[in-house]
């Protein structure tokens, strides 16, 4: 067979590329036989079967496949959010109460981000899917999610909904939807984040949740005690068990609760959840401790920084300024910063490099665009139907719950200007 070095173009066939657009790194400029004088023709190197070359960035089969995967992911996310929409008001009430149960709202958001961090394929992963196995694995998971919202509520009644036990159905629902829509390989990639997500959403009893939350409040308490030496005259007048109150010296209404800085939406339990879920996104056991330590350091800096900002706000604007920083607004801002700082690098890094497989193809060649899982319309319709049924169960059950868990546990609002129990 004539080669590009001899100046004769290769023969046309299934394994050759005769496209008009040259690839600079594929060959060298020559004057093959029969070409007009003065015209330089660049020989094309043969390519392997299945290679796809995209003419322009953002177009072609690769862009279409990415868009298809994105739309499927958005569909599954919207269906899962609608399935457990009945529990969102109770999660928001717990966040406003700045109690220990507020961390569950952060756990829901952090778990979704952990799944996104492990959603990409590893380099070299074969694009082979068996739809029968996908349904054999995914359908039982969807049935378990439905059973979790039907069997336990019939036995435990309002205590099931008050303890946020319905959130256990979220990892089961996500696992089933990922399997039937994206395939069993996608479920295997996300097995560790899904297991960690289910672990952090376990409905711990109040006898365990409150001591654990108080035990994780020691960093904030240490900073609060150290803040008494700063300008502003801060003084810690109470500490766990119970609530932690900071008093501004010289002000009659100067009691300010630490609130979310100790056990609320951005408190110690939320930090523990973020550390666990961030470690679960690692691709190996050696990488998991590094990610856990990095996320823990970021969370500690955020909480300490929030307390220092509250001290400065109290010194400048009085107790009202400190309440804004330590209140619900400060909770939302701190949680947003924590999720961005912890989950952002994980989403950008993606999966680790597989040993022996290069991340990018050779020069002058574009890797073949791997198609998405075929025949996903039936799976998407099935996920929508299951999520609609779960939404009906969840909303119907939550209508019976009228009191937040903190009030059922005997906790009541503190004095004026504070949040939590004394």
Coordinates of C-alpha atoms in Angstrom, one line a residue:
X1 CA 0.0 0.0 0.0
X2 CA 1.4 3.4 -1.0
X3 CA 2.4 5.5 2.0
X4 CA 2.3 9.3 2.6
X5 CA 6.1 9.3 2.5
X6 CA 6.1 8.2 -1.2
X7 CA 3.9 11.1 -2.2
X8 CA 0.9 8.9 -3.3
X9 CA -2.4 9.4 -1.5
X10 CA -3.7 6.5 0.4
X11 CA -6.5 4.4 -1.0
X12 CA -10.1 5.2 0.0
X13 CA -11.5 2.8 2.4
X14 CA -13.3 2.5 5.8
X15 CA -10.1 3.0 7.7
X16 CA -8.8 6.1 5.9
X17 CA -9.7 9.7 6.1
X18 CA -10.2 11.6 2.8
X19 CA -11.8 14.7 4.3
X20 CA -10.9 18.0 2.7
X21 CA -9.9 19.5 6.0
X22 CA -6.3 18.6 6.7
X23 CA -4.9 17.7 10.1
X24 CA -1.6 19.4 10.5
X25 CA 0.0 16.7 12.8
X26 CA -1.2 13.8 10.7
X27 CA 1.2 14.0 7.8
X28 CA 3.6 16.2 5.8
X29 CA 3.1 18.4 2.8
X30 CA 3.8 16.6 -0.5
X31 CA 3.0 16.9 -4.2
X32 CA 1.3 13.6 -5.1
X33 CA 1.1 12.4 -8.7
X34 CA -1.6 14.1 -10.8
X35 CA -1.7 17.3 -8.6
X36 CA -1.5 20.7 -10.4
X37 CA 1.9 22.3 -10.4
X38 CA 2.5 24.7 -7.5
X39 CA -0.3 23.2 -5.4
X40 CA 0.8 21.6 -2.1
X41 CA -1.4 18.8 -0.9
X42 CA -1.1 17.5 2.7
X43 CA -1.3 13.7 3.0
X44 CA -3.8 12.3 5.4
X45 CA -2.8 9.6 7.9
X46 CA -5.1 6.6 8.2
X47 CA -7.3 6.5 11.3
X48 CA -8.8 3.8 13.3
X49 CA -12.5 2.8 13.0
X50 CA -14.8 4.8 15.2
X51 CA -12.7 8.0 15.3
X52 CA -14.8 11.1 15.0
X53 CA -13.4 14.5 13.9
X54 CA -15.3 17.6 14.8
X55 CA -15.1 20.5 12.4
X56 CA -15.9 23.2 14.9
X57 CA -15.8 23.4 18.7
X58 CA -19.3 23.0 20.3
X59 CA -20.8 21.3 17.3
X60 CA -21.0 17.8 15.9
X61 CA -21.9 14.5 17.6
X62 CA -19.9 15.2 20.8
X63 CA -21.8 18.4 21.6
X64 CA -25.1 16.6 20.8
X65 CA -24.2 13.8 23.2
X66 CA -23.3 16.2 26.0
X67 CA -26.5 18.1 25.5
X68 CA -28.5 14.9 25.7
X69 CA -26.8 13.8 28.9
X70 CA -27.3 17.3 30.4
X71 CA -31.0 17.3 29.6
X72 CA -31.4 13.8 31.1
X73 CA -29.6 14.9 34.2
X74 CA -31.8 18.0 34.6
X75 CA -34.9 15.8 34.1
X76 CA -33.9 13.4 36.9
X77 CA -32.9 16.3 39.2
X78 CA -36.2 18.0 38.7
X79 CA -38.2 14.8 39.2
X80 CA -36.3 14.0 42.4
X81 CA -36.8 17.5 43.8
X82 CA -40.5 17.2 43.1
X83 CA -40.7 13.8 44.7
X84 CA -39.6 15.1 48.1
X85 CA -41.0 18.6 47.8
X86 CA -43.4 17.9 50.7
X87 CA -40.4 17.7 53.1
X88 CA -38.9 21.0 52.1
X89 CA -41.1 23.2 54.3
X90 CA -40.1 21.1 57.4
X91 CA -36.4 21.4 56.4
X92 CA -36.8 25.1 56.0
X93 CA -38.5 25.4 59.4
X94 CA -35.7 23.5 61.0
X95 CA -33.2 25.9 59.4
X96 CA -35.1 28.9 60.7
X97 CA -35.1 27.4 64.2
X98 CA -31.3 27.0 64.0
X99 CA -31.5 23.7 65.7
X100 CA -29.5 20.6 65.3
X101 CA -31.8 19.2 62.6
X102 CA -31.0 22.1 60.3
X103 CA -28.0 20.3 58.9
X104 CA -30.2 18.0 56.9
X105 CA -31.0 20.7 54.4
X106 CA -27.3 21.2 53.9
X107 CA -26.8 17.4 53.6
X108 CA -29.4 17.2 50.8
X109 CA -27.6 19.9 48.7
X110 CA -24.1 18.6 49.4
X111 CA -25.1 15.0 48.5
X112 CA -26.4 16.2 45.1
X113 CA -23.1 18.0 44.5
X114 CA -21.2 14.9 45.4
X115 CA -23.1 12.9 42.8
X116 CA -22.2 15.5 40.2
X117 CA -18.6 15.3 41.1
X118 CA -18.5 11.5 40.3
X119 CA -20.8 11.8 37.2
X120 CA -18.1 11.9 34.6
X121 CA -16.7 8.8 32.9
X122 CA -13.2 7.8 33.6
X123 CA -10.8 7.7 30.6
X124 CA -10.8 4.3 29.0
X125 CA -14.1 3.2 30.5
X126 CA -15.9 1.0 27.9
X127 CA -19.1 2.3 26.4
X128 CA -21.0 -1.0 26.9
X129 CA -24.5 -1.0 28.3
X130 CA -27.0 -3.8 29.0
X131 CA -30.4 -2.3 29.3
X132 CA -31.8 -5.5 30.8
X133 CA -29.4 -5.4 33.7
X134 CA -30.1 -1.6 34.1
X135 CA -33.7 -2.3 34.7
X136 CA -33.1 -5.4 36.8
X137 CA -31.0 -3.2 39.2
X138 CA -32.8 0.1 38.9
X139 CA -36.5 -1.0 39.3
X140 CA -36.0 -2.6 42.7
X141 CA -34.2 0.6 43.9
X142 CA -37.2 2.7 42.8
X143 CA -39.6 0.2 44.5
X144 CA -37.5 0.5 47.7
X145 CA -37.8 4.3 47.6
X146 CA -41.6 4.0 47.2
X147 CA -41.8 1.4 50.0
X148 CA -39.8 3.7 52.3
X149 CA -42.6 6.3 52.1
X150 CA -45.4 3.8 52.6
X151 CA -44.5 1.1 55.1
X152 CA -42.7 3.0 57.9
X153 CA -45.2 5.9 58.0
X154 CA -48.0 3.4 58.6
X155 CA -46.2 2.1 61.7
X156 CA -44.6 5.3 63.1
X157 CA -47.2 7.9 62.1
X158 CA -46.2 11.5 62.6
X159 CA -42.9 10.6 64.2
X160 CA -41.7 9.4 60.8
X161 CA -42.2 12.8 59.2
X162 CA -41.1 14.8 62.2
X163 CA -37.8 13.0 62.3
X164 CA -37.2 13.7 58.5
X165 CA -37.0 9.9 57.9
X166 CA -38.5 10.4 54.5
X167 CA -35.1 11.8 53.3
X168 CA -33.8 8.2 53.2
X169 CA -35.8 7.7 50.1
X170 CA -33.8 10.4 48.3
X171 CA -30.5 8.3 47.9
X172 CA -32.6 5.2 46.9
X173 CA -34.5 7.3 44.3
X174 CA -31.3 8.8 42.9
X175 CA -29.7 5.4 42.7
X176 CA -32.7 3.9 40.8
X177 CA -33.0 6.9 38.5
X178 CA -29.3 6.9 37.7
X179 CA -29.4 3.2 36.9
X180 CA -32.4 3.2 34.5
X181 CA -31.4 6.5 32.8
X182 CA -27.6 6.4 32.7
X183 CA -26.8 2.7 33.1
X184 CA -25.4 0.4 35.8
X185 CA -21.8 1.8 35.1
X186 CA -23.0 5.2 36.3
X187 CA -24.4 3.7 39.4
X188 CA -21.1 1.9 40.1
X189 CA -19.2 5.2 39.8
X190 CA -21.5 6.9 42.3
X191 CA -21.7 4.0 44.7
X192 CA -19.5 5.6 47.4
X193 CA -21.2 9.1 47.3
X194 CA -24.7 7.4 47.4
X195 CA -23.7 5.3 50.4
X196 CA -22.3 8.3 52.2
X197 CA -25.4 10.4 51.3
X198 CA -27.7 7.7 52.8
X199 CA -25.5 7.6 56.0
X200 CA -25.6 11.3 56.7
X201 CA -29.4 11.4 56.1
X202 CA -30.1 8.7 58.7
X203 CA -32.7 10.0 61.2
X204 CA -30.8 10.0 64.4
X205 CA -32.9 10.2 67.6
X206 CA -32.9 13.5 69.6
X207 CA -31.0 11.8 72.4
X208 CA -28.1 11.3 70.0
X209 CA -28.4 14.3 67.8
X210 CA -28.3 17.0 70.5
X211 CA -25.2 15.8 72.3
X212 CA -23.4 15.3 69.0
X213 CA -24.3 18.8 67.9
X214 CA -23.1 20.2 71.2
X215 CA -19.9 18.3 71.1
X216 CA -19.1 19.7 67.6
X217 CA -19.7 23.3 68.8
X218 CA -16.3 23.6 70.7
X219 CA -14.5 25.4 67.8
X220 CA -17.1 28.2 67.8
X221 CA -17.1 28.4 71.6
X222 CA -13.3 28.7 71.7
X223 CA -13.5 31.6 69.2
X224 CA -16.4 33.2 71.1
X225 CA -14.4 33.1 74.4
X226 CA -11.4 34.6 72.7
X227 CA -13.5 37.3 71.2
X228 CA -14.1 38.7 74.7
X229 CA -10.6 40.2 74.5
X230 CA -11.4 42.1 71.3
X231 CA -13.0 45.5 71.2
X232 CA -16.7 45.3 71.8
X233 CA -16.9 43.7 75.3
X234 CA -18.2 40.3 74.3
X235 CA -18.8 37.7 77.0
X236 CA -20.0 34.1 76.8
X237 CA -22.8 33.7 79.4
X238 CA -24.0 30.1 78.5
X239 CA -22.8 27.1 76.8
X240 CA -24.0 23.6 75.8
X241 CA -26.0 21.7 76.8
X242 CA -28.6 24.2 75.8
X243 CA -27.7 27.2 73.8
X244 CA -24.7 29.5 73.7
X245 CA -25.4 33.2 74.3
X246 CA -23.0 36.0 73.8
X247 CA -23.6 39.2 75.7
X248 CA -22.4 42.7 74.7
X249 CA -21.2 44.4 77.8
X250 CA -23.0 47.7 78.6
X251 CA -26.1 47.0 76.4
X252 CA -29.4 46.1 78.2
X253 CA -30.6 44.1 75.1
X254 CA -27.2 42.7 74.2
X255 CA -27.9 39.0 74.3
X256 CA -27.0 37.4 70.9
X257 CA -27.2 33.7 70.3
X258 CA -24.5 32.0 68.3
X259 CA -27.2 30.1 66.6
X260 CA -26.1 28.8 63.2
X261 CA -22.4 29.1 64.1
X262 CA -22.8 26.3 66.6
X263 CA -25.6 23.9 65.6
X264 CA -27.6 25.5 62.8
X265 CA -27.6 25.3 59.0
X266 CA -23.8 26.1 58.9
X267 CA -22.9 24.6 62.3
X268 CA -20.8 21.6 63.4
X269 CA -23.0 18.9 62.0
X270 CA -23.0 20.5 58.6
X271 CA -19.2 20.6 58.7
X272 CA -19.1 16.9 59.5
X273 CA -21.5 16.1 56.7
X274 CA -19.4 18.2 54.2
X275 CA -16.2 16.4 55.3
X276 CA -17.8 12.9 54.8
X277 CA -19.3 13.7 51.4
X278 CA -16.2 15.4 50.1
X279 CA -14.1 12.4 51.1
X280 CA -16.6 10.2 49.3
X281 CA -15.9 11.9 46.0
X282 CA -12.3 10.7 46.0
X283 CA -11.4 8.1 43.4
X284 CA -9.0 6.2 45.8
X285 CA -8.4 5.6 49.5
X286 CA -5.2 7.7 49.4
X287 CA -7.0 10.7 48.1
X288 CA -10.0 10.6 50.5
X289 CA -8.0 11.7 53.6
X290 CA -6.5 14.6 51.7
X291 CA -9.9 15.8 50.6
X292 CA -11.4 15.4 54.0
X293 CA -8.7 17.4 55.7
X294 CA -8.9 20.1 53.0
X295 CA -12.7 20.4 53.4
X296 CA -12.5 20.4 57.2
X297 CA -9.9 23.2 57.1
X298 CA -12.1 25.3 54.7
X299 CA -15.2 24.8 56.9
X300 CA -13.3 25.8 60.1
X301 CA -11.9 28.9 58.5
X302 CA -15.5 29.9 57.3
X303 CA -17.0 29.4 60.8
X304 CA -14.2 31.3 62.5
X305 CA -14.3 34.1 59.9
X306 CA -18.1 34.4 60.5
X307 CA -17.6 34.8 64.2
X308 CA -14.9 37.4 63.7
X309 CA -17.2 39.3 61.3
X310 CA -20.0 39.1 64.0
X311 CA -17.6 40.6 66.6
X312 CA -16.7 43.4 64.3
X313 CA -20.3 44.0 63.4
X314 CA -21.2 44.1 67.0
X315 CA -18.5 46.6 67.8
X316 CA -19.6 48.9 65.0
X317 CA -23.4 48.5 64.8
X318 CA -24.2 46.9 68.2
X319 CA -26.1 43.7 68.9
X320 CA -28.3 44.2 65.8
X321 CA -25.4 43.9 63.5
X322 CA -24.1 40.8 65.2
X323 CA -27.6 39.2 65.0
X324 CA -27.6 39.7 61.2
X325 CA -24.3 37.9 60.8
X326 CA -25.3 35.1 63.2
X327 CA -28.9 34.9 62.1
X328 CA -30.6 33.3 59.1
X329 CA -29.0 35.5 56.5
X330 CA -25.6 34.6 57.8
X331 CA -26.5 30.9 57.7
X332 CA -27.4 31.1 54.1
X333 CA -24.4 33.1 53.1
X334 CA -22.0 30.8 55.0
X335 CA -23.6 27.6 53.6
X336 CA -23.3 29.0 50.1
X337 CA -19.7 29.8 50.6
X338 CA -19.0 26.4 52.1
X339 CA -20.7 24.5 49.2
X340 CA -18.8 26.6 46.7
X341 CA -15.5 26.2 48.3
X342 CA -15.8 22.5 49.1
X343 CA -17.7 21.2 46.0
X344 CA -16.3 23.6 43.4
X345 CA -12.8 22.0 43.2
X346 CA -14.3 18.5 43.2
X347 CA -16.6 19.3 40.3
X348 CA -13.8 20.9 38.3
X349 CA -11.4 18.1 38.9
X350 CA -13.7 15.3 37.9
X351 CA -12.6 11.6 38.0
X352 CA -9.0 10.7 38.4
X353 CA -6.8 9.5 35.6
X354 CA -6.9 5.8 35.0
X355 CA -3.5 4.1 35.1
X356 CA -2.1 3.3 31.7
X357 CA -4.7 5.4 29.8
X358 CA -4.0 8.9 28.6
X359 CA -6.4 11.7 29.3
X360 CA -6.2 13.2 25.8
X361 CA -5.9 11.4 22.5
X362 CA -2.8 11.6 20.3
X363 CA -1.9 14.7 18.4
X364 CA -4.0 15.2 15.3
X365 CA -6.7 12.8 16.4
X366 CA -9.9 13.3 18.3
X367 CA -11.2 10.5 20.4
X368 CA -14.5 8.9 19.3
X369 CA -17.6 10.4 20.8
X370 CA -19.2 7.8 22.9
X371 CA -23.0 7.7 22.7
X372 CA -25.2 8.0 25.7
X373 CA -27.3 5.1 26.9
X374 CA -29.8 4.3 24.2
X375 CA -33.6 4.0 24.7
X376 CA -33.8 6.4 27.6
X377 CA -37.3 7.8 26.9
X378 CA -39.1 4.9 28.6
X379 CA -36.7 5.2 31.6
X380 CA -37.3 9.0 31.9
X381 CA -41.1 8.4 31.7
X382 CA -40.8 5.7 34.4
X383 CA -38.8 8.0 36.7
X384 CA -41.3 10.8 36.3
X385 CA -44.2 8.4 37.2
X386 CA -42.4 7.1 40.3
X387 CA -41.4 10.6 41.4
X388 CA -45.0 11.8 41.0
X389 CA -46.2 9.0 43.2
X390 CA -43.6 9.7 45.8
X391 CA -44.6 13.4 45.8
X392 CA -48.2 12.5 46.4
X393 CA -47.2 10.2 49.4
X394 CA -44.8 12.8 50.8
X395 CA -47.2 15.8 50.6
X396 CA -50.0 13.7 52.0
X397 CA -47.9 12.6 55.0
X398 CA -46.5 16.0 55.7
X399 CA -49.9 17.6 56.0
X400 CA -50.4 15.8 59.3
X401 CA -47.3 17.3 60.9
X402 CA -48.0 20.7 62.5
X403 CA -45.1 21.0 65.0
X404 CA -41.4 21.2 64.2
X405 CA -39.1 18.5 65.7
X406 CA -37.4 21.0 68.0
X407 CA -40.7 21.9 69.7
X408 CA -41.6 18.2 70.1
X409 CA -38.3 17.6 71.8
X410 CA -39.1 20.2 74.4
X411 CA -37.1 23.1 73.0
X412 CA -38.6 26.5 72.9
X413 CA -37.5 29.9 71.6
X414 CA -35.1 31.8 73.8
X415 CA -35.4 35.3 75.1
X416 CA -36.1 38.3 72.8
X417 CA -33.3 38.7 70.3
X418 CA -32.1 35.1 70.7
X419 CA -32.8 31.9 68.9
X420 CA -32.8 28.5 70.6
X421 CA -33.4 27.2 74.1
X422 CA -31.8 28.3 77.3

